[in-house]
Each structure stands twice: as structure tokens, then as C-alpha cells.
XYZ file of C-alpha atoms in Angstrom:
729
model
C -24.121 33.486 -5.129
C -24.005 31.559 -1.874
C -26.041 28.371 -1.807
C -29.281 28.346 0.156
C -29.017 25.808 2.960
C -32.826 25.560 3.306
C -34.080 22.047 2.709
C -36.100 21.909 -0.490
C -36.647 18.339 -1.791
C -35.827 17.758 -5.434
C -36.280 14.774 -7.680
C -33.087 12.804 -8.154
C -32.190 12.941 -11.868
C -32.007 9.808 -13.974
C -28.287 8.916 -14.298
C -26.578 8.927 -17.677
C -26.814 5.582 -19.449
C -23.105 4.690 -19.026
C -23.426 4.828 -15.211
C -25.590 1.693 -14.727
C -23.740 0.091 -17.630
C -20.387 0.601 -15.859
C -21.827 -0.771 -12.613
C -23.018 -3.827 -14.528
C -19.480 -4.464 -15.812
C -18.116 -4.035 -12.268
C -20.696 -6.485 -10.925
C -19.772 -9.021 -13.598
C -16.042 -8.683 -12.881
C -16.624 -9.122 -9.139
C -18.725 -12.234 -9.717
C -16.048 -13.596 -12.045
C -13.486 -12.980 -9.323
C -15.635 -14.906 -6.856
C -16.911 -11.945 -4.828
C -20.587 -12.700 -4.331
C -21.388 -9.113 -3.370
C -20.902 -8.350 -7.065
C -24.509 -9.523 -7.373
C -25.563 -6.562 -5.203
C -23.672 -4.193 -7.524
C -25.447 -5.742 -10.508
C -28.827 -5.294 -8.808
C -27.998 -1.605 -8.236
C -27.070 -1.283 -11.915
C -30.393 -2.753 -13.008
C -32.290 -0.609 -10.500
C -30.623 2.558 -11.843
C -31.433 1.624 -15.426
C -35.119 1.040 -14.656
C -36.155 4.729 -14.227
C -34.767 5.474 -17.676
C -37.645 3.462 -19.118
C -35.394 1.948 -21.769
C -35.725 -1.801 -22.200
C -32.563 -1.898 -24.273
C -30.594 -0.442 -21.348
C -31.627 -3.310 -19.084
C -30.560 -5.776 -21.762
C -27.283 -3.933 -22.335
C -26.501 -4.046 -18.615
C -27.023 -7.794 -18.523
C -24.836 -8.286 -21.622
C -22.087 -6.101 -20.160
C -22.248 -8.005 -16.864
C -21.724 -11.253 -18.763
C -18.830 -9.663 -20.666
C -17.216 -8.500 -17.429
C -17.655 -11.962 -15.926
C -16.180 -13.657 -19.003
C -13.215 -11.250 -19.236
C -12.357 -11.794 -15.555
C -12.565 -15.582 -15.916
C -10.418 -15.470 -19.059
C -7.840 -13.341 -17.248
C -7.662 -15.815 -14.379
C -7.359 -18.794 -16.728
C -4.611 -17.265 -18.906
C -1.720 -19.755 -19.299
C 1.613 -19.129 -17.582
C 4.306 -19.099 -20.275
C 7.140 -19.415 -17.732
C 5.636 -22.073 -15.467
C 8.156 -24.748 -16.463
C 11.067 -22.406 -15.613
C 10.040 -21.748 -11.991
C 12.882 -22.671 -9.614
C 15.503 -22.760 -12.354
C 18.461 -20.492 -13.048
C 17.773 -18.565 -16.231
C 19.347 -15.942 -18.449
C 16.677 -13.658 -19.870
C 16.867 -11.072 -22.617
C 14.135 -8.482 -22.941
C 13.083 -4.858 -22.816
C 13.414 -3.270 -19.369
C 11.011 -0.346 -18.837
C 12.111 0.522 -15.313
C 9.407 -1.650 -13.762
C 9.218 -4.977 -15.615
C 11.295 -7.003 -18.065
C 9.266 -7.777 -21.188
C 10.295 -10.909 -23.069
C 9.502 -11.630 -26.693
C 10.027 -15.401 -26.657
C 8.093 -16.592 -24.795
C 5.776 -13.598 -24.713
C 5.789 -12.789 -21.010
C 6.930 -10.269 -18.433
C 8.885 -10.777 -15.225
C 9.820 -8.613 -12.258
C 13.449 -8.285 -11.188
C 14.777 -8.344 -7.633
C 16.712 -6.253 -7.007
C 15.624 -3.761 -9.610
C 18.526 -2.587 -11.772
C 19.502 1.028 -11.419
C 19.922 3.149 -14.489
C 18.008 3.722 -17.711
C 15.449 1.571 -19.462
C 16.659 -0.457 -22.400
C 17.543 -3.859 -23.810
C 18.602 -5.979 -20.856
C 20.360 -9.307 -20.408
C 20.038 -10.592 -16.857
C 20.614 -13.854 -15.003
C 18.921 -15.124 -11.859
C 16.475 -17.670 -10.471
C 12.791 -17.584 -11.368
C 10.440 -17.877 -8.387
C 6.796 -17.227 -7.645
C 6.305 -13.952 -5.729
C 5.013 -13.810 -2.176
C 1.509 -12.604 -1.361
C 0.421 -10.639 1.709
C 2.089 -12.257 4.716
C 1.421 -9.696 7.451
C -1.628 -7.587 8.360
C -1.531 -4.439 6.268
C 1.258 -5.884 4.148
C 1.624 -5.406 0.429
C 0.255 -8.268 -1.673
C 3.146 -8.293 -4.130
C 1.967 -11.443 -5.922
C -1.497 -10.052 -6.640
C -0.102 -6.671 -7.681
C 2.240 -8.337 -10.165
C -0.593 -10.537 -11.397
C -2.568 -7.398 -12.227
C 0.384 -6.354 -14.392
C 0.290 -9.727 -16.143
C 3.342 -11.017 -14.244
C 3.558 -14.299 -12.352
C 7.297 -14.734 -11.741
C 10.160 -12.791 -10.202
C 13.799 -13.203 -11.190
C 15.606 -13.084 -7.819
C 19.314 -12.438 -7.275
C 19.131 -10.683 -10.627
C 22.639 -10.161 -12.032
C 22.907 -7.693 -14.890
C 24.974 -9.055 -17.773
C 24.355 -6.314 -20.324
C 22.177 -3.224 -20.617
C 21.792 -1.238 -23.804
C 19.951 2.049 -23.159
C 16.638 2.314 -24.942
C 16.669 4.012 -28.319
C 13.848 5.232 -30.531
C 11.253 7.772 -29.460
C 11.143 6.663 -25.818
C 14.918 6.736 -25.501
C 15.033 10.179 -27.116
C 12.355 11.435 -24.714
C 14.157 10.084 -21.645
C 17.413 11.716 -22.712
C 15.578 15.014 -22.859
C 14.598 14.585 -19.207
C 18.239 14.074 -18.210
C 20.220 16.524 -20.332
C 22.102 18.921 -18.060
C 20.194 17.841 -14.935
C 21.369 16.200 -11.714
C 20.420 12.533 -11.156
C 17.809 13.518 -8.557
C 16.239 16.163 -10.807
C 16.160 13.712 -13.704
C 14.597 11.018 -11.515
C 11.906 13.473 -10.405
C 11.095 14.500 -13.965
C 10.817 10.902 -15.145
C 8.465 10.266 -12.218
C 6.085 13.179 -12.888
C 6.326 13.072 -16.700
C 6.467 9.311 -17.374
C 5.357 7.740 -14.086
C 8.725 5.964 -13.658
C 9.204 5.873 -9.888
C 12.055 3.375 -9.610
C 14.912 5.890 -9.512
C 13.154 8.502 -7.377
C 12.518 5.747 -4.810
C 16.290 5.465 -4.386
C 16.737 9.175 -3.647
C 16.806 10.709 -0.175
C 17.046 14.162 1.317
C 20.138 15.184 3.266
C 18.939 13.780 6.586
C 17.938 10.424 5.094
C 14.205 11.021 4.521
C 13.282 9.012 1.436
C 11.941 11.257 -1.333
C 9.118 8.907 -2.303
C 8.057 8.497 1.336
C 8.052 12.286 1.673
C 5.722 12.575 -1.354
C 3.305 10.195 0.376
C 3.470 11.933 3.760
C 2.898 15.306 2.094
C -0.194 14.077 0.236
C 1.559 14.548 -3.111
C 2.012 10.921 -4.179
C -0.548 11.450 -6.942
C 1.944 13.710 -8.734
C 3.974 10.605 -9.585
C 0.929 8.574 -10.619
C 0.094 9.868 -14.081
C -3.564 10.828 -14.218
C -5.964 13.607 -15.091
C -3.629 16.368 -13.949
C -1.041 15.422 -16.576
C -3.665 15.172 -19.306
C -5.291 18.477 -18.288
C -1.955 20.312 -18.236
C -0.920 18.781 -21.560
C -4.221 19.640 -23.276
C -4.263 23.089 -21.673
C -0.765 23.884 -22.881
C -1.604 22.649 -26.389
C -4.818 24.681 -26.466
C -2.925 27.838 -25.465
C -0.184 27.164 -28.020
C -2.477 26.267 -30.935
C -4.699 29.295 -30.303
C -1.664 31.447 -31.056
C -0.237 29.427 -33.945
C -3.331 28.475 -35.962
C -5.474 30.986 -37.850
C -9.002 31.437 -36.513
C -10.567 29.622 -39.488
C -8.526 26.506 -38.646
C -9.835 26.267 -35.096
C -11.369 22.814 -35.624
C -8.016 21.488 -36.830
C -6.686 21.581 -33.271
C -8.964 18.736 -32.151
C -7.530 15.961 -34.361
C -4.068 17.246 -33.509
C -4.730 17.077 -29.749
C -6.319 13.639 -30.123
C -3.186 12.460 -31.879
C -1.018 13.892 -29.117
C -3.094 12.128 -26.431
C -2.787 8.815 -28.271
C 0.959 9.325 -28.567
C 1.192 10.238 -24.905
C -0.623 7.031 -23.881
C 1.747 5.001 -26.076
C 4.754 6.771 -24.565
C 3.900 6.206 -20.898
C 2.031 2.892 -21.241
C -1.579 1.998 -20.375
C -1.691 2.202 -16.578
C -5.172 2.361 -14.977
C -5.142 6.033 -13.963
C -3.634 7.448 -17.148
C -5.858 5.258 -19.340
C -8.913 6.636 -17.530
C -7.676 10.208 -17.951
C -6.825 9.799 -21.644
C -10.151 8.111 -22.418
C -12.067 10.912 -20.724
C -9.933 13.507 -22.518
C -10.582 11.841 -25.872
C -14.350 11.772 -25.271
C -14.430 15.446 -24.299
C -12.336 16.496 -27.317
C -14.482 14.424 -29.678
C -17.617 16.035 -28.292
C -16.210 19.520 -28.802
C -14.980 18.643 -32.297
C -18.403 17.291 -33.284
C -20.205 20.251 -31.757
C -21.960 18.235 -29.055
C -20.891 20.650 -26.325
C -20.211 19.775 -22.715
C -20.665 16.134 -21.706
C -22.059 14.737 -18.475
C -19.058 13.936 -16.257
C -20.670 10.784 -14.878
C -21.474 9.513 -18.347
C -17.894 10.111 -19.498
C -16.553 8.461 -16.353
C -18.840 5.472 -16.914
C -17.674 5.028 -20.524
C -14.048 5.204 -19.393
C -14.712 2.557 -16.736
C -16.421 0.241 -19.233
C -13.568 0.499 -21.748
C -10.881 0.106 -19.075
C -12.421 -2.961 -17.424
C -13.251 -4.747 -20.655
C -9.628 -4.164 -21.698
C -8.181 -5.290 -18.340
C -10.714 -6.522 -15.758
C -8.023 -6.908 -13.070
C -7.696 -3.124 -12.939
C -10.826 -3.066 -10.789
C -8.654 -4.296 -7.892
C -5.804 -1.863 -8.595
C -5.487 0.958 -6.063
C -4.519 3.404 -8.808
C -7.731 2.615 -10.702
C -9.858 3.007 -7.581
C -8.235 6.269 -6.499
C -8.410 7.726 -9.995
C -12.150 7.169 -10.428
C -13.031 8.088 -6.839
C -11.035 11.331 -7.104
C -13.005 12.355 -10.202
C -16.261 11.594 -8.390
C -15.111 13.818 -5.543
C -14.115 16.609 -7.903
C -17.482 16.397 -9.655
C -19.190 18.045 -6.667
C -16.508 20.721 -6.170
C -18.655 23.405 -7.851
C -21.467 22.845 -5.378
C -19.067 22.813 -2.441
C -17.396 25.994 -3.727
C -20.813 27.658 -3.791
C -20.950 27.280 -0.009
C -17.971 29.636 0.380
C -18.426 33.426 0.420
C -19.595 34.633 -2.998
C -17.250 37.630 -2.897
C -14.276 35.291 -3.163
C -13.100 34.669 -6.753
C -14.417 31.409 -8.208
C -10.915 30.165 -9.063
C -9.888 30.580 -5.424
C -12.967 28.795 -4.095
C -12.432 25.899 -6.514
C -8.748 25.681 -5.613
C -9.622 25.530 -1.920
C -12.254 22.804 -2.240
C -10.755 20.613 -4.992
C -8.192 18.827 -2.822
C -10.572 18.228 0.140
C -13.268 16.901 -2.218
C -10.835 14.475 -3.866
C -9.392 13.424 -0.510
C -12.782 12.813 1.081
C -13.841 10.687 -1.879
C -10.681 8.581 -1.711
C -10.392 8.613 2.089
C -11.263 4.976 2.949
C -9.070 3.544 0.178
C -6.124 5.749 1.174
C -6.411 4.879 4.859
C -6.905 1.170 4.187
C -4.019 0.932 1.713
C -1.413 3.314 3.091
C -2.408 3.477 6.763
C -1.926 7.225 7.019
C -3.581 10.489 6.038
C -1.550 13.673 5.444
C -2.870 16.545 7.545
C -1.380 19.399 5.496
C -2.138 18.127 2.013
C -4.204 21.211 1.077
C -1.377 23.771 1.372
C 1.053 21.201 -0.039
C -1.112 20.702 -3.125
C -1.682 24.430 -3.573
C 2.074 25.025 -3.527
C 2.833 22.061 -5.785
C 0.057 22.880 -8.276
C 1.634 26.203 -9.195
C 4.957 24.481 -9.898
C 3.395 21.555 -11.768
C 1.486 23.942 -14.059
C 4.829 25.032 -15.498
C 6.992 21.982 -14.877
C 4.807 19.374 -16.633
C 4.361 21.154 -20.013
C 7.984 22.291 -19.990
C 9.050 18.728 -19.186
C 7.161 17.368 -22.188
C 8.863 19.957 -24.338
C 12.232 18.855 -22.958
C 11.380 15.262 -23.801
C 10.512 16.184 -27.372
C 13.815 18.038 -27.722
C 15.795 15.017 -26.526
C 19.524 15.758 -26.096
C 18.823 19.332 -27.221
C 16.732 19.890 -24.078
C 19.570 21.782 -22.391
C 17.951 24.792 -24.036
C 14.989 24.499 -21.615
C 16.403 22.400 -18.803
C 18.109 25.449 -17.340
C 14.607 26.311 -16.129
C 13.514 22.741 -15.347
C 16.356 22.263 -12.866
C 15.272 25.065 -10.477
C 11.615 24.088 -10.895
C 12.432 20.500 -9.951
C 14.404 21.638 -6.928
C 11.543 23.917 -5.879
C 9.076 21.020 -6.054
C 11.469 18.842 -4.060
C 11.710 21.599 -1.474
C 7.908 21.646 -1.127
C 7.952 17.861 -0.725
C 10.756 18.088 1.838
C 8.899 20.674 3.941
C 5.446 19.095 3.898
C 6.835 15.546 3.988
C 7.865 16.209 7.590
C 4.405 17.327 8.657
C 2.387 15.079 10.992
C 0.110 12.438 9.525
C -2.955 10.661 10.901
C -2.248 6.935 11.175
C -4.983 4.373 10.667
C -5.567 0.642 10.606
C -7.100 -1.648 8.018
C -10.749 -0.880 7.316
C -13.219 -3.744 7.524
C -15.998 -4.310 4.959
C -18.390 -2.867 7.536
C -16.216 0.252 7.750
C -16.377 0.727 3.981
C -20.149 0.256 4.082
C -20.529 2.849 6.843
C -18.406 5.327 4.917
C -20.431 4.702 1.743
C -23.644 5.504 3.634
C -22.109 8.697 5.016
C -20.796 9.725 1.565
C -24.232 9.139 0.039
C -25.835 11.230 2.790
C -23.306 14.017 2.201
C -24.018 14.107 -1.547
C -27.786 13.981 -1.042
C -27.500 16.826 1.469
C -25.369 18.815 -0.944
C -28.035 18.396 -3.632
C -30.707 19.328 -1.052
C -32.371 15.942 -1.329
C -31.996 15.436 2.426
C -32.211 17.943 5.284
C -28.923 19.095 6.766
C -29.510 17.469 10.175
C -29.319 14.005 8.580
C -25.585 14.399 7.890
C -24.302 14.737 11.499
C -26.774 12.050 12.592
C -25.364 9.691 9.932
C -21.806 10.474 11.046
C -22.695 9.845 14.693
C -24.469 6.555 14.012
C -21.661 5.425 11.708
C -18.987 6.243 14.262
C -20.844 4.478 17.040
C -21.568 1.389 14.934
C -17.903 0.973 13.996
C -16.430 1.773 17.424
C -18.919 -0.143 19.556
C -17.930 -3.715 18.550
C -14.287 -3.233 19.565
C -15.365 -1.602 22.831
C -17.782 -4.390 23.699
C -15.485 -7.153 22.455
C -11.882 -5.890 22.498
C -9.248 -7.834 20.542
C -7.911 -10.886 22.347
C -5.324 -12.770 20.325
C -1.688 -13.665 19.763
C -0.172 -12.605 16.449
C 3.011 -14.359 15.363
C 4.296 -11.924 12.751
C 6.104 -13.135 9.658
C 9.331 -11.128 9.856
C 11.432 -13.512 7.804
C 14.423 -15.040 9.594
C 13.627 -13.397 12.895
C 11.082 -13.278 15.668
C 8.230 -10.960 16.628
C 5.030 -11.795 18.509
C 2.172 -9.575 19.637
C -0.087 -10.460 22.580
C -3.369 -8.510 22.705
C -5.646 -8.763 25.719
C -8.415 -6.383 26.827
C -6.150 -5.006 29.576
C -2.615 -5.209 28.186
C -0.791 -5.265 24.840
C 2.720 -6.718 24.699
C 5.174 -6.983 21.800
C 7.886 -9.632 22.238
C 10.819 -8.905 19.912
C 10.662 -6.987 16.654
C 12.585 -8.993 14.088
C 15.537 -7.620 12.198
C 18.132 -8.456 9.609
C 21.824 -8.870 10.282
C 22.533 -8.053 6.623
C 21.255 -5.408 4.260
C 19.689 -2.026 4.972
C 16.017 -3.068 5.129
C 14.466 -1.921 8.395
C 12.131 -4.747 9.451
C 10.669 -2.639 12.249
C 9.803 0.282 9.991
C 8.855 -1.720 6.916
C 7.120 -4.760 8.416
C 6.320 -4.693 12.134
C 5.174 -1.073 12.508
C 2.806 -1.171 9.475
C 1.376 -4.463 10.746
C 0.701 -3.004 14.196
C -0.979 0.045 12.712
C -3.033 -2.130 10.366
C -4.309 -4.030 13.407
C -5.198 -0.687 15.016
C -2.521 -1.026 17.701
C -1.970 2.583 18.723
C 0.325 1.926 21.701
C 2.138 -0.863 23.510
C 1.958 -1.372 27.246
C 5.070 -3.538 27.292
C 7.832 -4.150 24.776
C 10.139 -7.114 25.426
C 13.638 -7.496 24.000
C 14.416 -11.144 24.727
C 18.132 -10.846 23.937
C 20.565 -8.827 21.856
C 20.550 -10.819 18.598
C 19.783 -8.569 15.635
C 17.010 -10.811 14.267
C 15.082 -10.255 17.516
C 15.924 -6.763 18.672
C 16.795 -4.627 15.649
C 13.223 -3.973 14.532
C 12.166 -2.823 17.994
C 14.000 0.475 17.550
C 11.706 1.766 14.787
C 8.633 0.447 16.603
C 9.643 2.244 19.791
C 10.207 5.467 17.850
C 6.906 5.078 15.998
C 4.479 4.103 18.772
C 4.000 5.068 22.426
C 5.468 2.356 24.690
C 4.709 2.072 28.390
C 7.705 -0.003 29.471
C 10.673 -1.812 27.904
C 11.681 -5.172 29.403
C 15.185 -6.510 28.923
C 17.195 -9.296 30.528
C 20.927 -8.724 30.504
C 22.168 -5.127 30.214
C 25.404 -5.555 28.264
C 27.564 -3.575 25.901
C 26.045 -4.579 22.569
C 25.523 -2.272 19.542
C 21.941 -3.381 18.916
C 20.946 -3.200 22.573
C 22.693 0.141 23.015
C 20.731 1.627 20.096
C 17.466 0.352 21.567
C 18.282 1.769 25.002
C 19.195 5.144 23.506
C 15.873 5.187 21.640
C 14.044 4.354 24.887
C 15.857 7.178 26.655
C 14.981 9.618 23.861
C 11.306 8.608 24.116
C 11.366 8.633 27.946
C 10.365 4.957 28.090
C 11.205 3.250 31.418
C 13.553 0.258 31.084
C 12.986 -2.702 33.398
C 15.500 -5.528 33.875
C 13.241 -8.514 34.515
C 14.100 -11.670 36.414
C 12.532 -15.051 37.067
C 9.406 -14.632 39.187
C 8.446 -11.178 37.918
C 4.841 -11.135 36.788
C 2.045 -8.843 35.672
C -1.662 -9.504 36.113
C -3.887 -7.932 33.454
C -7.508 -8.901 33.983
C -7.699 -12.673 33.656
C -4.317 -12.863 31.904
C -0.995 -13.394 33.648
C 2.445 -12.618 32.183
C 5.239 -14.371 34.100
C 8.998 -14.143 33.572
C 10.611 -17.612 33.771
C 14.139 -16.661 32.694
C 16.782 -15.293 33.277
C 17.511 -15.817 36.943
C 20.003 -12.951 36.858
C 22.417 -14.808 39.142
C 24.730 -16.313 36.524
C 25.119 -14.942 33.012
C 26.266 -17.013 30.071
C 28.712 -15.878 27.400
C 26.127 -17.029 24.836
C 23.310 -14.474 24.323
C 20.784 -17.199 23.552
C 21.161 -18.686 27.041
C 20.254 -15.317 28.573
C 16.967 -14.990 26.654
C 13.973 -13.513 28.452
C 11.257 -16.192 28.648
C 7.626 -15.092 29.073
C 4.871 -17.487 30.150
C 1.379 -16.300 29.190
C -1.626 -17.805 30.956
C -5.373 -17.308 30.947
C -7.906 -19.634 32.610
C -8.357 -21.485 29.296
C -5.053 -20.987 27.476
C -1.346 -21.451 28.185
C 1.700 -20.685 26.045
C 5.326 -19.638 26.389
C 7.737 -17.418 24.455
C 11.284 -18.760 24.709
C 13.346 -16.367 22.626
C 16.396 -18.380 21.553
C 16.764 -20.287 24.817
C 18.393 -23.671 24.045
C 17.642 -27.124 25.363
C 18.301 -28.411 28.082
C 17.641 -25.010 29.743
C 14.059 -25.290 28.434
C 13.490 -28.192 30.804
C 14.656 -26.132 33.806
C 11.828 -23.616 33.429
C 8.968 -25.698 34.824
C 6.606 -24.546 32.083
C 3.933 -27.204 32.518
C 1.156 -28.112 30.086
C 0.835 -25.836 27.016
C -1.807 -25.285 24.389
C 0.596 -23.622 21.938
C 4.380 -23.786 21.948
C 6.309 -20.911 20.384
C 9.416 -22.910 19.500
C 12.736 -21.469 20.535
C 15.427 -20.325 18.102
C 13.335 -20.745 14.923
C 13.207 -24.525 15.347
C 16.965 -25.037 15.536
C 18.436 -28.400 16.500
C 19.149 -27.004 19.975
C 15.456 -26.460 20.757
C 12.337 -28.447 21.615
C 14.014 -31.475 23.179
C 11.970 -34.608 23.746
C 11.900 -34.139 27.529
C 10.529 -30.631 27.100
C 7.859 -31.823 24.660
C 6.877 -34.623 27.043
C 6.487 -32.052 29.815
C 4.522 -29.438 27.858
C 2.460 -31.709 25.533
C 1.345 -28.831 23.272
C -1.434 -29.248 20.738
C 0.199 -26.806 18.303
C 3.599 -25.246 17.717
C 4.488 -22.036 15.886
C 7.906 -21.678 14.260
C 9.007 -18.182 13.205
C 11.472 -18.793 10.403
C 12.625 -17.211 7.150
C 12.190 -18.700 3.719
C 15.338 -20.225 2.202
C 17.413 -19.298 5.265
C 21.041 -20.415 5.417
C 20.797 -21.847 8.948
C 18.838 -24.973 8.119
C 15.882 -23.838 10.220
C 13.672 -25.532 11.166
C 15.809 -28.580 11.860
C 14.385 -31.839 10.402
C 14.953 -33.655 13.706
C 12.892 -31.031 15.552
C 10.097 -31.405 13.001
C 10.231 -35.179 13.399
C 9.990 -34.865 17.215
C 7.028 -32.531 16.947
C 5.263 -34.832 14.508
C 5.942 -37.885 16.645
C 4.451 -36.042 19.627
C 1.279 -35.300 17.664
C 1.943 -31.555 17.486
C 0.537 -29.577 14.556
C 3.202 -27.193 13.224
C 2.548 -23.686 11.888
C 5.549 -22.155 10.075
C 5.645 -18.487 9.134
C 7.758 -19.291 6.071
C 4.876 -21.392 4.766
C 1.698 -19.734 6.026
C 2.881 -16.184 6.771
C 1.615 -14.408 9.864
C -0.271 -16.664 12.302
C -3.170 -15.064 14.206
C -4.325 -17.113 17.193
C -7.605 -16.078 18.866
C -7.580 -16.460 22.627
C -10.432 -18.527 24.079
């Protein structure tokens, strides 16, 4: 029956006891972490427990808040067993699970870089132990914090495999079952969707180079590789169907302890990650209720109990994206019945639920997805509908293959085509357009929370329908208005390692000078670092892109940026036959971006800001690329700086730069830059050096640092502080 849209106020029901209790634990963990807004969460928990009229619930919430606080503090204060080894060469022996190396003496875990290819097992590896890097660019991945949530504080870099013995026992048997008679790509896919091991599938690509894991994300199917409720539901569903046919009717209750045992074994097999732990805990509670004859449980109560158990076990999970997405998705799915009731009643219920399930989960997780991944798949609904049919068969059959071990060839004849069919779905929908987004501010999350609350209250007919569009309008205006009234005005010196990339943002013009790059390796700095940073800062287009010269560490990354964002004009200095420059020019031609060869005296006025080209003159070209660098002087009434590319001294002194507030040092602080005469002329207050950590060039040069210090210049190095964001006065 179709829901009546008429507004009829109802009394909001008292939430299940575990709901305020879970919020109390969350508030305690946040306060233990140092987030003062955890106090607001605790107040909400106490306010929700008050209508229940149970004094013991208020006391329990306070006790649980203290427990959450204490567990978080204990986690932060845990000793580092490998602290004395940091910086040293070490040979480690431990159990490699495809993600981390687990040591027995001392009891610790380390990450490996690069990750070894091949199976899990007993591993002997040599390398140098270092502390991992945190987030160094806007929108970047905080690798150090992510590892810390896994209980890891060190990374073994330049990891050299000495010996690897494939894992034996039950886990080794299970993994062999997911490989028997299958291609490497099919096996990697099965280990991803059955065991959550994504290391090998991340190395796979489709024929045209599209990375398989990236395609999963773009298609809105990344959750298939993050073990969660879908795996548990399919596993329990398959067991229920099987046991109903194998057990006599009088032994019906015997299936519950058997399924509970299987769930416990499954959690042991795959390991206690946040999402799968939540799913298993909820599955266990539901099965126990059915076994004991308690009937159907309140979904919010079950979710609250799972949150309490998870966070008291590992409080750091609260900050894990997988934990957040898992719980938010369940909250979204919890209203799917009410949303399905809005569709025509003549449609079958299973169809209505299938159509609304994915949108409900996506809307609930929307701000976290956009903030974390910077993109939203636009065709995730048909992609999930197509993938769900395949997963319903592939997941149970895959578990059977794992149980059969090397004998799994008996069923893998079917798993191979199913895996290829799923990969085909990923390939098709992974090429669909996505909506890109920037980082969401705390105010943005708050606005979305208000809108989500209004949507739920409207759905439950606790608010009239007209409140929902009004809330959306006010929320949109309140988030868009600040940037319209006070547009970004800053310089961002991006940390691109041993390279150079700077973004100038003014109300009238946005300019990117260089895009970093790497002369060695296959990592695309433009695609992996610069482009995500621009999107995170909500840069949707560039008015001007400048390629100062043809060195790879300046120009290589610009290619992916140019292909990924609209660009108004590309500025270059010398047009020469160079592989890197030729690739950039071909990309500009393909995107119909005008190319302008700039010369000394060219300038652009954008509001109160002036961009002036000081070099090259274009009259005489040097054989050295650095001496042909495009130099941009940027001036506002209250601020002056210059971008020198790799221009060496004494050419710096021929520019006539004048007094500077900030000096962007040339050539990463090499010994050929920032001569004393130039420093005497410019007298900058600050200097920014874009340089890579542990580079082999000796940058920045100690003599340059000494000159800067002697001149009273404060130095900001990207290898030490990461990305430098400089607000313009």
C-alpha cells in the first residue's frame, strides 16, 4: 500500500537502550582523542536516555563514556616495541597476511614498502625501518594514522624479500581453493571478495590500462571488496538454505549453534576488520535471538550493541572509514522499507527494495564518501543491481571452493566465468562518469546532518513535507555563500616530493605553476597527488597552467592534471623537441587548450593581482633547460613573491625582482640558487623550498640554508612540513 504523504504528527519513539549507550562510548572515545565536540555527543546520549525514565541507563551511559575515554587513552599510550630500531637496517621474520608483517618477538606488526607480490605466508625480509608519513597534501591519504589504527607504527622501506614460505594450515588451504585452476586475475578477485585481500587485485589492470581497483571505486562497487554485511548475509542465507534441506524438521534449532560456529570461524579466517566485525556481531545477535525464541530484534539496538563491542575492543576504529561507512550504510538501509512504500504498490516488494537499497545506503554514506574519495559514482544503482546477482552465487560458491582447498577445481570451473562476468560489470561501469568533490568542512557535515535528520523525520511523518526542500535550500545557501562572499585567496606550495608544483588562487584567476613528476618509477604524481589535491581544495578548473621548463620533476604531472581538469591556457617558454614537453603539448591539443609561448614583459591583470613574466627573454636560448625556465612574478598591493622554476644564479639577479615577502627558492634549494646578491636585493621574510625527502641530489644545499639563515629568512621545507598554504593578505 502506498504511503500517505499527508502530514500527521506522531510521537517520536524512545530509542532502544543500546543507542544512547553507543553514543556515550563514542563521546568518550572522542574526548579521549582530544576532540572536544565529543562532549556534545555525550550530552545527546544522556538526553536520549532521559525519556526512557531509567536511572540505571543514565549511569550506564556515564560509565561507558569513561570506558571509551580510558580505552582511547590506553591505545594512544601503548608502547612502541620497535622504537629503538627506527632508522636501522633490519632483517625481520614474521607472518605476512598480504597487508602487514606480524612479528612474534617483539610482538609487533610492520608495513612493507613495496608490498611483496604473491601469497601470504612466513616471510623473511630485509630493509630499513622508518616512521610513516602522515597527510602531506590537501585530500591526501594519512598513511601514518591509518597504520596506527591497525596497530602499526613503522614501515620497512626498500623491503627485499629473502624467503617466503606460503602459508599452511586452514588459511593456506582456503587460499589454495581460491586459486586452483583459475587465472591470476580471477584468483586475485576471489581473494578480494571472499577474504578482503586487496593487494593483488590492486596490481591488476584491464586491457587498456584501467586499474581494476580504481574501476571498482568509480563504479560504486568498492564495498564488494570490503567484507561486510553482504558477505555475512550471503553466507548465512546459503547455510540456511542448505541446512533446511539436510536437517530433519525436528532438528531445526540445531542449525543456530552451527551457524554461530561458522560465523566465528569466518571472523577468525578473515581477521577482525571494522566492517566485518560489525556484520558478524550483528549476525550473532540476530541468530541468538532466533535461537532463544526472542523473535526479531530492533535494528538500532543491535547496531548500538555492535558499536559498543567494537569500540571497546578497538577505540581507534571510530576514525576508520570502513567503520564509519559500515554503520552509516546500515542506518541508511534501516529506512529502506519506508522508502520502498513510496513506490507504486503494484510493484513487487523485492523489486522496490532492490531499487531503494543502494540509494538509501549511498545517501547515508554520502558525506564520508565525498570527503574521503572525492568522487561519487553516478551509475552505482545499475552497477550494484548487476553485481548483486553475480555476488549471490559467487560468494557462497567461493566459500565452498575455499573449504575444498586444492580440490576446488571441481567447482572453480563455474567460479572462473562468474569472476570474469563480475570483472566485465566493473569494466563497463568503471568507465562511467563520476561527480568529483572537494573536502567537506565540519560545517558541511553539520549541514548534511541537519538535512538527513529532516529527511528521516519527514519520512516518519514527524515533519511536514515542505520542511525538506526548505532545509536543502538553506543548507545549500549556507555552505555556498561563504566562498562566494569571501573567495579563496592563497598560494599553495604542494608537497610533490622531489619536484615542484604551486597553486595561486585569487578571486579572479587560478594558476598552477608546474605539476611535479618523477624521473623514475611508474607513479603518476599528477594523477595520484596533484589532481586529488586540487579537487580536495574545490578547484574545478584552472585559468592558466604554467610549464616552467621541460624537466620531468616539473612538467610530468601536468599531463594528468590537464586531462583531468578544464584549463583555459597553457604557458610555456621554449618550444623544443623534448619527450615530456611533447606529451604535454599533445594532451593540450587533444583537450583544445591554447598554448602560449610567454616572454619577458607579458603580464595578466586579475582584479588587484598582477602576474608578470620575467623570463625568458626569448632572444637567446641556453643548452641548459634550467636557464630557460619561465619566471612568474606575482604581486598584489600588499604581497609580492616570485616563482623561479630552476633558474640558476646569477641569472636570478638579472630579473629585477625587487623586494619580496616570500621567496619560492629556485631548483629545490640547490647550490646554484639564492645567491647572496639576490637575497640582498629581495630581502624576503620567508622562503619556501619544494624538495623531496632523502633525495639523492643533496637538496637543499647547506650553504643555501646558511645564507637564508644569515639573512634572517624563515625557511619552510615541504620535506619537513608537507604542503605549505599561504593566505594572501
